[in-house]
Amino acid sequence: MTRELSPQYDPATVERAIYARWVDAGVFTAHDARSLRAGGDRPPFTIVIPPPNVTAVLHMGHGLNNTVQDVIIRWRRMAGDEALWVPGTDHAGIATQNIVERQLAKEGTTRFDLGREAFVERTARFVEETGGVILQQLRAIGASCDWTRTAYTLSPELSRAVREAFVRLYEAGLIYKGHRVIHWCPRCLTSLSDEEAEHEDTTGALYYINYPLVGDGAPGSITVATTRPETMLGDVAVAVNPEDERYKALIGRRVRLPIADIEIPIIADEYTDPSFGTGVVKITPAHDPNDFEVGVRHHLPMPVVIDAEGRMAEVTDAAGRVPPVLRGADRFEAREQIVEMLKDAGVLAKVEQHQHAVRHCYRCGTVVEPRLSDQWFVKMAPLAKPALDAVRDGTIRIMPERWEAVYTNWLENIRDWNISRQLWWGHRIPVWYCEACGGEPIVSRDDLAGCPTCGGPVRQDEDVLDTWFSSWLWPISTLGWPNDCAPDLEAFYPTDVLVTAPEILFFWVARMIMAGYFFVGKAPFHTVYLTGVVRDMQHRKMSKSLGNGIDPLDVVQLFGADALRYTMISGLGLGTDVMLDPNNLEQSFAPGRNFTTKLWNIGRFLLGNVGEATVLPLSAIDRSRFTRADEWVLERLDLAIQECNAALGPARPDDTTWAEWERHTGLRLMEYTEAVRRFVWDELAAWYLESTKPRLAADAPNADDRDVARAVLVHVFDMALRLLHPVVPFITEELWQQLPERTEGGFLATACWPEVHGARSERAHEFELVRDAVSALRQIKAEYNIPIGKSVPAVLVAATSSARAVATEEAPLIGFLARASVTVAAEPPAGAAAHALLANGVQLIVPLAGAIDIEKECGRLSGELAQLEKQLAGLEQRLNNPNFVTRAKPEVVEGERHKLREWSARREQLRNKVTALCGA
RNA sequence: GGUCGCGUAGCUCAGCCGGUUAGAGCGCUGGUCUCACAUACCAGAGGUCCGGGGUUCGAGUCCCUGCGCGACCACCA
């Protein structure tokens, strides 16, 4: 039966079916027993997905990130590893809760109306019904996840891990309850970690306010500078630097706080910078982390004047501070009002524009309010130590390298992690309080019904844990921890590569490393691969709010998942951003679409021309039967395999740490892709495939040679498909399945990675002569406007006997490729009108006698000669320089000498030709 | 404010340890519907490697400096 492919590749019909077949065959399912660590014979290779928010829908960032992971995991799967890619989702505390709250708002109700239990239930239902969409979408882009291991941070299993982690840390003295100023989001009504409160440069104002001096001593006032006048109601002191001569005399005196109309002391504290503002700081311990520290040092009261919703209020210990007119006012409105009041009182000295960074909630963008409260913290310094060492000593490498500095810098200055959130959606903190006994909180792995000491009623802590408190356990919890004997943990932990965006390096990556060491004693992975960001043509990050996003599924529908993947990967320098134009998908994804089309057409040609007769394995063919083209393409294939392997690099360190030389090599996906592209397109398709056409023709004179060509063609294409599969899995699988001699049931996805075959003969090199001759012929034809399709007579002048021999043998092929009838001569034909110069001893091509414009040809050749002379001059100068000869590396000098010989010979030929052709 | 990175063809970027005539994709120009492919093929144009110093026999590559961008971190109110 003659195989035939549709003229047009239709990804839509192909991709869905192939994905289903992969899944049905269990191609993506990893088996713990096959792992070397569990007594099997395959090295395990594991990637855990950065779990997307359970409510997320696929965007380009996911597309990029997950394609990178899929390329890597497919490569390792083919390379013979027991490859596991663990998928899953994150319950995403704040984000998900916000969505459901917005729904409730639309219904005119709130979570408080609903009550905690009902709200959590409703959110869980919402997640169950609509969540996990993104996991379906990942299938559409070809992600080869092991879906039998899909995890969810709020599942019973992972929740158990979360609780175990909390208890162990508590028992180790690394979790404590702290009373301090934390970042508070007045919209989400929860505290945030330092990482969740993002700095944003803002133009604000610096207000200079006079606080009148009171009591004994000279009258007058002291001027403070503040960006947040509304917090002055919570002032408990003003501070100056003890060394500041201007204010030394005032230390210990008191000032009257305007508006609040109370007296507060002037204190001395190092924290005050004399060079900023007036050198006087108002101290508001409840609403500023620095002021809080000052307050602690000086045993000052800490009145709270802004409530949880960001409104002015006398919350605690603040009697008489907030005037009735301001009570309940939003903090920013209150600021305006207070400024007016200060103006009226004549104590506002001046207002200056001021650039400063204001922290915002990373989920809703609201300006964060520093607020005094009780929160649970993780003591980070002890956890950071091994995580820091791991990157320093090369147990873990971060790519691109520059992020290692960012990582170590953060860990060196690590601060304790606020892990409690005043939310309802998440893992409830496993702490109970006994009303009867009072005092110590009870931390427990199991839910408590009563007090273990007195049996009295207990009340669980109201707060839930930071979402990232479950995320940081992801590599261990998804593999079965805290069960230390879990088969997956044994077989697949530590994992190998972690692929993610740099923006969650601290949120997630660093903390996973800490958790890996603390809970299991081993780093969770050896490589962190940080991707770039997907941007539009104005270099703006793609985002929903800007409306400049591209829906990956649109691209899949238009051009196929492979086109999407190829486009992203081929344009992806290590750690660089990817620019795509949302307004011109056609052009943006042209590289991928064009490449898949090319592949398809190679397949069509091959299947249409190879025929149905048995195709021999390469090993069954005696080497002497290979043509120069065969030898050449096999050599190029070897080179491509080598280049791919070099670009992809070592899969894992040889030892427990990366050797210095390999630490920053590998995972160059762009270079890998480019290496195969060049082989497939520029070499296989452009030259080899063309060269086989006469050999494959049904009426080819030599049936034996036809078999050789068929065998080589199928072999080379097979290997190319293997090399390409990680990048473009669908179309390669589809084509591979159609190859002759394919046994049923096998998949390219699990076929083995190509190996370098070995040294080829000199004949491979001789094929270059064919290519050069054809190129020169085409060039001349183009220059003289001879239609490509029109066959012209041409003479190849081969100066050396060996070149003459090759040219003579290959003359039919050269003629076929260049559309010319080629004869070979030792000397330029007498009276020949034009000459072209070639390497390898083939020197002259004479197209159609009489069609040559002598003057034009002379001009061209003279230009070429002048250029060559110039280059030769430079080369000679270098070689005549004794310093170069003695100091440069021997191989470099030898290379230059070789070049000099070649160029000199070429100059000689050119000169002769110019003389012959143009006289002078 | 601290730390780091970037500036190479019209655009997006490769160019490792300094050493062939600085490359690719897209775009552009001219020509081809050549029996796998016009989503293609053939030929071609296009670069003072941001400016200025320096080290070196030799610098896109190393050092200094200026200009222009960007990222991350940050308790100067």
PDB file of C-alpha atoms in Angstrom, chain A residues 484-659:
ATOM      1  CA  ASP A 484       9.215   8.488  54.724  1.00  0.00           C
ATOM      2  CA  CYS A 485       8.771   5.098  53.105  1.00  0.00           C
ATOM      3  CA  ALA A 486       6.453   6.305  50.353  1.00  0.00           C
ATOM      4  CA  PRO A 487       7.564   4.529  47.174  1.00  0.00           C
ATOM      5  CA  ASP A 488       7.545   7.716  45.130  1.00  0.00           C
ATOM      6  CA  LEU A 489       9.601   9.579  47.669  1.00  0.00           C
ATOM      7  CA  GLU A 490      12.169   6.829  47.561  1.00  0.00           C
ATOM      8  CA  ALA A 491      12.153   6.450  43.798  1.00  0.00           C
ATOM      9  CA  PHE A 492      11.891  10.065  42.675  1.00  0.00           C
ATOM     10  CA  TYR A 493      13.172  12.330  45.427  1.00  0.00           C
ATOM     11  CA  PRO A 494      15.290  14.423  45.077  1.00  0.00           C
ATOM     12  CA  THR A 495      13.751  15.651  41.865  1.00  0.00           C
ATOM     13  CA  ASP A 496      15.912  17.054  39.113  1.00  0.00           C
ATOM     14  CA  VAL A 497      15.030  20.298  37.408  1.00  0.00           C
ATOM     15  CA  LEU A 498      12.685  22.993  38.597  1.00  0.00           C
ATOM     16  CA  VAL A 499      11.418  25.357  35.914  1.00  0.00           C
ATOM     17  CA  THR A 500       9.746  28.555  36.942  1.00  0.00           C
ATOM     18  CA  ALA A 501       9.610  32.329  36.615  1.00  0.00           C
ATOM     19  CA  PRO A 502      12.134  34.412  38.546  1.00  0.00           C
ATOM     20  CA  GLU A 503       9.371  36.337  40.277  1.00  0.00           C
ATOM     21  CA  ILE A 504       8.712  33.445  42.619  1.00  0.00           C
ATOM     22  CA  LEU A 505      12.337  32.709  43.386  1.00  0.00           C
ATOM     23  CA  PHE A 506      11.832  33.833  46.995  1.00  0.00           C
ATOM     24  CA  PHE A 507       8.179  32.993  47.417  1.00  0.00           C
ATOM     25  CA  TRP A 508       8.667  29.473  46.367  1.00  0.00           C
ATOM     26  CA  VAL A 509      12.023  28.230  45.103  1.00  0.00           C
ATOM     27  CA  ALA A 510      14.153  29.302  48.043  1.00  0.00           C
ATOM     28  CA  ARG A 511      11.593  28.040  50.514  1.00  0.00           C
ATOM     29  CA  MET A 512      11.304  24.660  48.785  1.00  0.00           C
ATOM     30  CA  ILE A 513      15.021  24.272  49.147  1.00  0.00           C
ATOM     31  CA  MET A 514      14.778  25.072  52.843  1.00  0.00           C
ATOM     32  CA  ALA A 515      11.909  22.642  53.289  1.00  0.00           C
ATOM     33  CA  GLY A 516      13.750  19.942  51.370  1.00  0.00           C
ATOM     34  CA  TYR A 517      16.681  20.161  53.710  1.00  0.00           C
ATOM     35  CA  PHE A 518      14.709  20.558  56.895  1.00  0.00           C
ATOM     36  CA  PHE A 519      12.113  17.851  56.389  1.00  0.00           C
ATOM     37  CA  VAL A 520      13.944  15.286  54.289  1.00  0.00           C
ATOM     38  CA  GLY A 521      17.555  16.309  54.646  1.00  0.00           C
ATOM     39  CA  LYS A 522      18.140  16.628  50.907  1.00  0.00           C
ATOM     40  CA  ALA A 523      17.908  19.415  48.353  1.00  0.00           C
ATOM     41  CA  PRO A 524      14.687  19.042  46.368  1.00  0.00           C
ATOM     42  CA  PHE A 525      16.412  19.432  42.964  1.00  0.00           C
ATOM     43  CA  HIS A 526      19.826  20.096  41.489  1.00  0.00           C
ATOM     44  CA  THR A 527      18.883  22.640  38.868  1.00  0.00           C
ATOM     45  CA  VAL A 528      16.674  25.690  38.913  1.00  0.00           C
ATOM     46  CA  TYR A 529      15.852  26.934  35.435  1.00  0.00           C
ATOM     47  CA  LEU A 530      14.380  30.407  35.449  1.00  0.00           C
ATOM     48  CA  THR A 531      12.472  31.394  32.345  1.00  0.00           C
ATOM     49  CA  GLY A 532      11.998  34.857  30.977  1.00  0.00           C
ATOM     50  CA  VAL A 533       8.778  36.746  30.691  1.00  0.00           C
ATOM     51  CA  VAL A 534       6.461  36.844  27.698  1.00  0.00           C
ATOM     52  CA  ARG A 535       6.096  40.415  26.460  1.00  0.00           C
ATOM     53  CA  ASP A 536       4.421  42.272  23.640  1.00  0.00           C
ATOM     54  CA  MET A 537       6.183  44.337  21.007  1.00  0.00           C
ATOM     55  CA  GLN A 538       6.342  47.349  23.318  1.00  0.00           C
ATOM     56  CA  HIS A 539       8.129  45.117  25.805  1.00  0.00           C
ATOM     57  CA  ARG A 540       5.208  45.235  28.170  1.00  0.00           C
ATOM     58  CA  LYS A 541       4.536  42.136  30.151  1.00  0.00           C
ATOM     59  CA  MET A 542       1.501  40.352  28.797  1.00  0.00           C
ATOM     60  CA  SER A 543      -1.346  40.727  31.229  1.00  0.00           C
ATOM     61  CA  LYS A 544      -5.062  40.486  31.419  1.00  0.00           C
ATOM     62  CA  SER A 545      -5.433  44.054  32.618  1.00  0.00           C
ATOM     63  CA  LEU A 546      -3.413  45.490  29.742  1.00  0.00           C
ATOM     64  CA  GLY A 547      -5.345  43.388  27.277  1.00  0.00           C
ATOM     65  CA  ASN A 548      -2.133  42.573  25.424  1.00  0.00           C
ATOM     66  CA  GLY A 549      -2.191  38.878  26.083  1.00  0.00           C
ATOM     67  CA  ILE A 550      -2.193  36.022  23.641  1.00  0.00           C
ATOM     68  CA  ASP A 551      -4.340  33.018  24.447  1.00  0.00           C
ATOM     69  CA  PRO A 552      -2.154  29.967  23.835  1.00  0.00           C
ATOM     70  CA  LEU A 553      -5.247  28.019  22.914  1.00  0.00           C
ATOM     71  CA  ASP A 554      -5.983  30.462  20.094  1.00  0.00           C
ATOM     72  CA  VAL A 555      -2.536  29.749  18.756  1.00  0.00           C
ATOM     73  CA  VAL A 556      -3.065  26.022  19.145  1.00  0.00           C
ATOM     74  CA  GLN A 557      -6.276  26.279  17.192  1.00  0.00           C
ATOM     75  CA  LEU A 558      -4.774  28.404  14.434  1.00  0.00           C
ATOM     76  CA  PHE A 559      -1.375  26.804  13.959  1.00  0.00           C
ATOM     77  CA  GLY A 560      -1.177  23.847  16.319  1.00  0.00           C
ATOM     78  CA  ALA A 561       0.538  23.223  19.615  1.00  0.00           C
ATOM     79  CA  ASP A 562       3.779  22.346  17.867  1.00  0.00           C
ATOM     80  CA  ALA A 563       3.925  25.709  16.133  1.00  0.00           C
ATOM     81  CA  LEU A 564       3.353  27.409  19.462  1.00  0.00           C
ATOM     82  CA  ARG A 565       6.034  25.366  21.159  1.00  0.00           C
ATOM     83  CA  TYR A 566       8.580  25.676  18.387  1.00  0.00           C
ATOM     84  CA  THR A 567       8.132  29.422  18.157  1.00  0.00           C
ATOM     85  CA  MET A 568       8.647  29.917  21.862  1.00  0.00           C
ATOM     86  CA  ILE A 569      11.546  27.521  22.278  1.00  0.00           C
ATOM     87  CA  SER A 570      13.440  28.576  19.175  1.00  0.00           C
ATOM     88  CA  GLY A 571      13.332  32.181  20.298  1.00  0.00           C
ATOM     89  CA  LEU A 572      14.212  31.499  23.877  1.00  0.00           C
ATOM     90  CA  GLY A 573      17.659  32.488  24.965  1.00  0.00           C
ATOM     91  CA  LEU A 574      18.497  31.282  28.444  1.00  0.00           C
ATOM     92  CA  GLY A 575      16.591  33.501  30.824  1.00  0.00           C
ATOM     93  CA  THR A 576      15.649  36.017  28.158  1.00  0.00           C
ATOM     94  CA  ASP A 577      12.194  37.376  27.562  1.00  0.00           C
ATOM     95  CA  VAL A 578      10.090  36.284  24.626  1.00  0.00           C
ATOM     96  CA  MET A 579       8.522  39.004  22.488  1.00  0.00           C
ATOM     97  CA  LEU A 580       5.332  38.198  20.671  1.00  0.00           C
ATOM     98  CA  ASP A 581       2.899  40.457  18.899  1.00  0.00           C
ATOM     99  CA  PRO A 582      -0.681  39.919  20.082  1.00  0.00           C
ATOM    100  CA  ASN A 583      -1.913  41.873  17.064  1.00  0.00           C
ATOM    101  CA  ASN A 584      -0.158  39.740  14.528  1.00  0.00           C
ATOM    102  CA  LEU A 585      -0.301  36.089  15.417  1.00  0.00           C
ATOM    103  CA  GLU A 586       0.377  35.186  11.814  1.00  0.00           C
ATOM    104  CA  GLN A 587       3.801  36.775  11.917  1.00  0.00           C
ATOM    105  CA  SER A 588       4.587  36.002  15.535  1.00  0.00           C
ATOM    106  CA  PHE A 589       4.137  32.294  15.100  1.00  0.00           C
ATOM    107  CA  ALA A 590       5.448  32.060  11.556  1.00  0.00           C
ATOM    108  CA  PRO A 591       8.647  30.311  12.649  1.00  0.00           C
ATOM    109  CA  GLY A 592       6.716  27.465  14.233  1.00  0.00           C
ATOM    110  CA  ARG A 593       4.057  27.231  11.598  1.00  0.00           C
ATOM    111  CA  ASN A 594       6.591  27.303   8.782  1.00  0.00           C
ATOM    112  CA  PHE A 595       8.728  24.709  10.418  1.00  0.00           C
ATOM    113  CA  THR A 596       5.902  22.260  11.036  1.00  0.00           C
ATOM    114  CA  THR A 597       4.789  22.729   7.440  1.00  0.00           C
ATOM    115  CA  LYS A 598       8.306  21.979   6.315  1.00  0.00           C
ATOM    116  CA  LEU A 599       8.426  18.824   8.381  1.00  0.00           C
ATOM    117  CA  TRP A 600       5.109  17.687   7.063  1.00  0.00           C
ATOM    118  CA  ASN A 601       6.221  18.139   3.498  1.00  0.00           C
ATOM    119  CA  ILE A 602       9.412  16.235   4.059  1.00  0.00           C
ATOM    120  CA  GLY A 603       7.209  13.461   5.371  1.00  0.00           C
ATOM    121  CA  ARG A 604       4.971  13.664   2.352  1.00  0.00           C
ATOM    122  CA  PHE A 605       7.886  13.428   0.001  1.00  0.00           C
ATOM    123  CA  LEU A 606       9.421  10.563   1.841  1.00  0.00           C
ATOM    124  CA  LEU A 607       6.282   8.503   2.159  1.00  0.00           C
ATOM    125  CA  GLY A 608       5.350   9.199  -1.414  1.00  0.00           C
ATOM    126  CA  ASN A 609       8.705   8.158  -2.798  1.00  0.00           C
ATOM    127  CA  VAL A 610      10.036   5.416  -0.605  1.00  0.00           C
ATOM    128  CA  GLY A 611       7.385   2.994  -1.722  1.00  0.00           C
ATOM    129  CA  GLU A 612       6.149  -0.129  -0.065  1.00  0.00           C
ATOM    130  CA  ALA A 613       9.059  -2.493  -0.500  1.00  0.00           C
ATOM    131  CA  THR A 614      11.040  -3.449   2.566  1.00  0.00           C
ATOM    132  CA  VAL A 615      13.361  -0.749   3.763  1.00  0.00           C
ATOM    133  CA  LEU A 616      16.698  -2.076   4.903  1.00  0.00           C
ATOM    134  CA  PRO A 617      18.151  -1.099   8.225  1.00  0.00           C
ATOM    135  CA  LEU A 618      21.263   0.947   7.760  1.00  0.00           C
ATOM    136  CA  SER A 619      23.386  -1.731   9.351  1.00  0.00           C
ATOM    137  CA  ALA A 620      22.458  -4.131   6.568  1.00  0.00           C
ATOM    138  CA  ILE A 621      24.057  -1.977   3.927  1.00  0.00           C
ATOM    139  CA  ASP A 622      27.655  -2.349   2.981  1.00  0.00           C
ATOM    140  CA  ARG A 623      29.462   0.885   3.394  1.00  0.00           C
ATOM    141  CA  SER A 624      30.828   0.870  -0.116  1.00  0.00           C
ATOM    142  CA  ARG A 625      27.324   1.292  -1.447  1.00  0.00           C
ATOM    143  CA  PHE A 626      26.878   4.711   0.125  1.00  0.00           C
ATOM    144  CA  THR A 627      27.105   7.657  -2.195  1.00  0.00           C
ATOM    145  CA  ARG A 628      28.893  10.828  -1.237  1.00  0.00           C
ATOM    146  CA  ALA A 629      25.534  12.348  -0.420  1.00  0.00           C
ATOM    147  CA  ASP A 630      24.722   9.422   1.864  1.00  0.00           C
ATOM    148  CA  GLU A 631      28.011   9.726   3.678  1.00  0.00           C
ATOM    149  CA  TRP A 632      27.577  13.464   3.916  1.00  0.00           C
ATOM    150  CA  VAL A 633      24.077  13.435   5.365  1.00  0.00           C
ATOM    151  CA  LEU A 634      25.006  10.741   7.864  1.00  0.00           C
ATOM    152  CA  GLU A 635      27.939  12.822   8.955  1.00  0.00           C
ATOM    153  CA  ARG A 636      25.755  15.903   9.268  1.00  0.00           C
ATOM    154  CA  LEU A 637      23.303  13.862  11.320  1.00  0.00           C
ATOM    155  CA  ASP A 638      26.073  12.840  13.691  1.00  0.00           C
ATOM    156  CA  LEU A 639      27.068  16.446  13.995  1.00  0.00           C
ATOM    157  CA  ALA A 640      23.491  17.483  14.711  1.00  0.00           C
ATOM    158  CA  ILE A 641      23.186  14.848  17.421  1.00  0.00           C
ATOM    159  CA  GLN A 642      26.400  16.061  18.976  1.00  0.00           C
ATOM    160  CA  GLU A 643      25.253  19.649  18.868  1.00  0.00           C
ATOM    161  CA  CYS A 644      21.921  18.767  20.426  1.00  0.00           C
ATOM    162  CA  ASN A 645      23.568  16.837  23.204  1.00  0.00           C
ATOM    163  CA  ALA A 646      26.030  19.630  23.822  1.00  0.00           C
ATOM    164  CA  ALA A 647      23.252  22.212  23.963  1.00  0.00           C
ATOM    165  CA  LEU A 648      21.091  20.122  26.267  1.00  0.00           C
ATOM    166  CA  GLY A 649      24.050  19.288  28.431  1.00  0.00           C
ATOM    167  CA  PRO A 650      24.399  16.866  31.305  1.00  0.00           C
ATOM    168  CA  ALA A 651      21.068  15.770  32.734  1.00  0.00           C
ATOM    169  CA  ARG A 652      22.354  15.626  36.261  1.00  0.00           C
ATOM    170  CA  PRO A 653      25.623  16.129  38.094  1.00  0.00           C
ATOM    171  CA  ASP A 654      27.977  13.153  38.132  1.00  0.00           C
ATOM    172  CA  ASP A 655      28.471  13.578  41.802  1.00  0.00           C
ATOM    173  CA  THR A 656      26.282  15.112  44.484  1.00  0.00           C
ATOM    174  CA  THR A 657      27.447  18.540  43.388  1.00  0.00           C
ATOM    175  CA  TRP A 658      27.954  20.130  40.010  1.00  0.00           C
ATOM    176  CA  ALA A 659      31.506  20.297  38.775  1.00  0.00           C
TER     177      ALA A 659
END
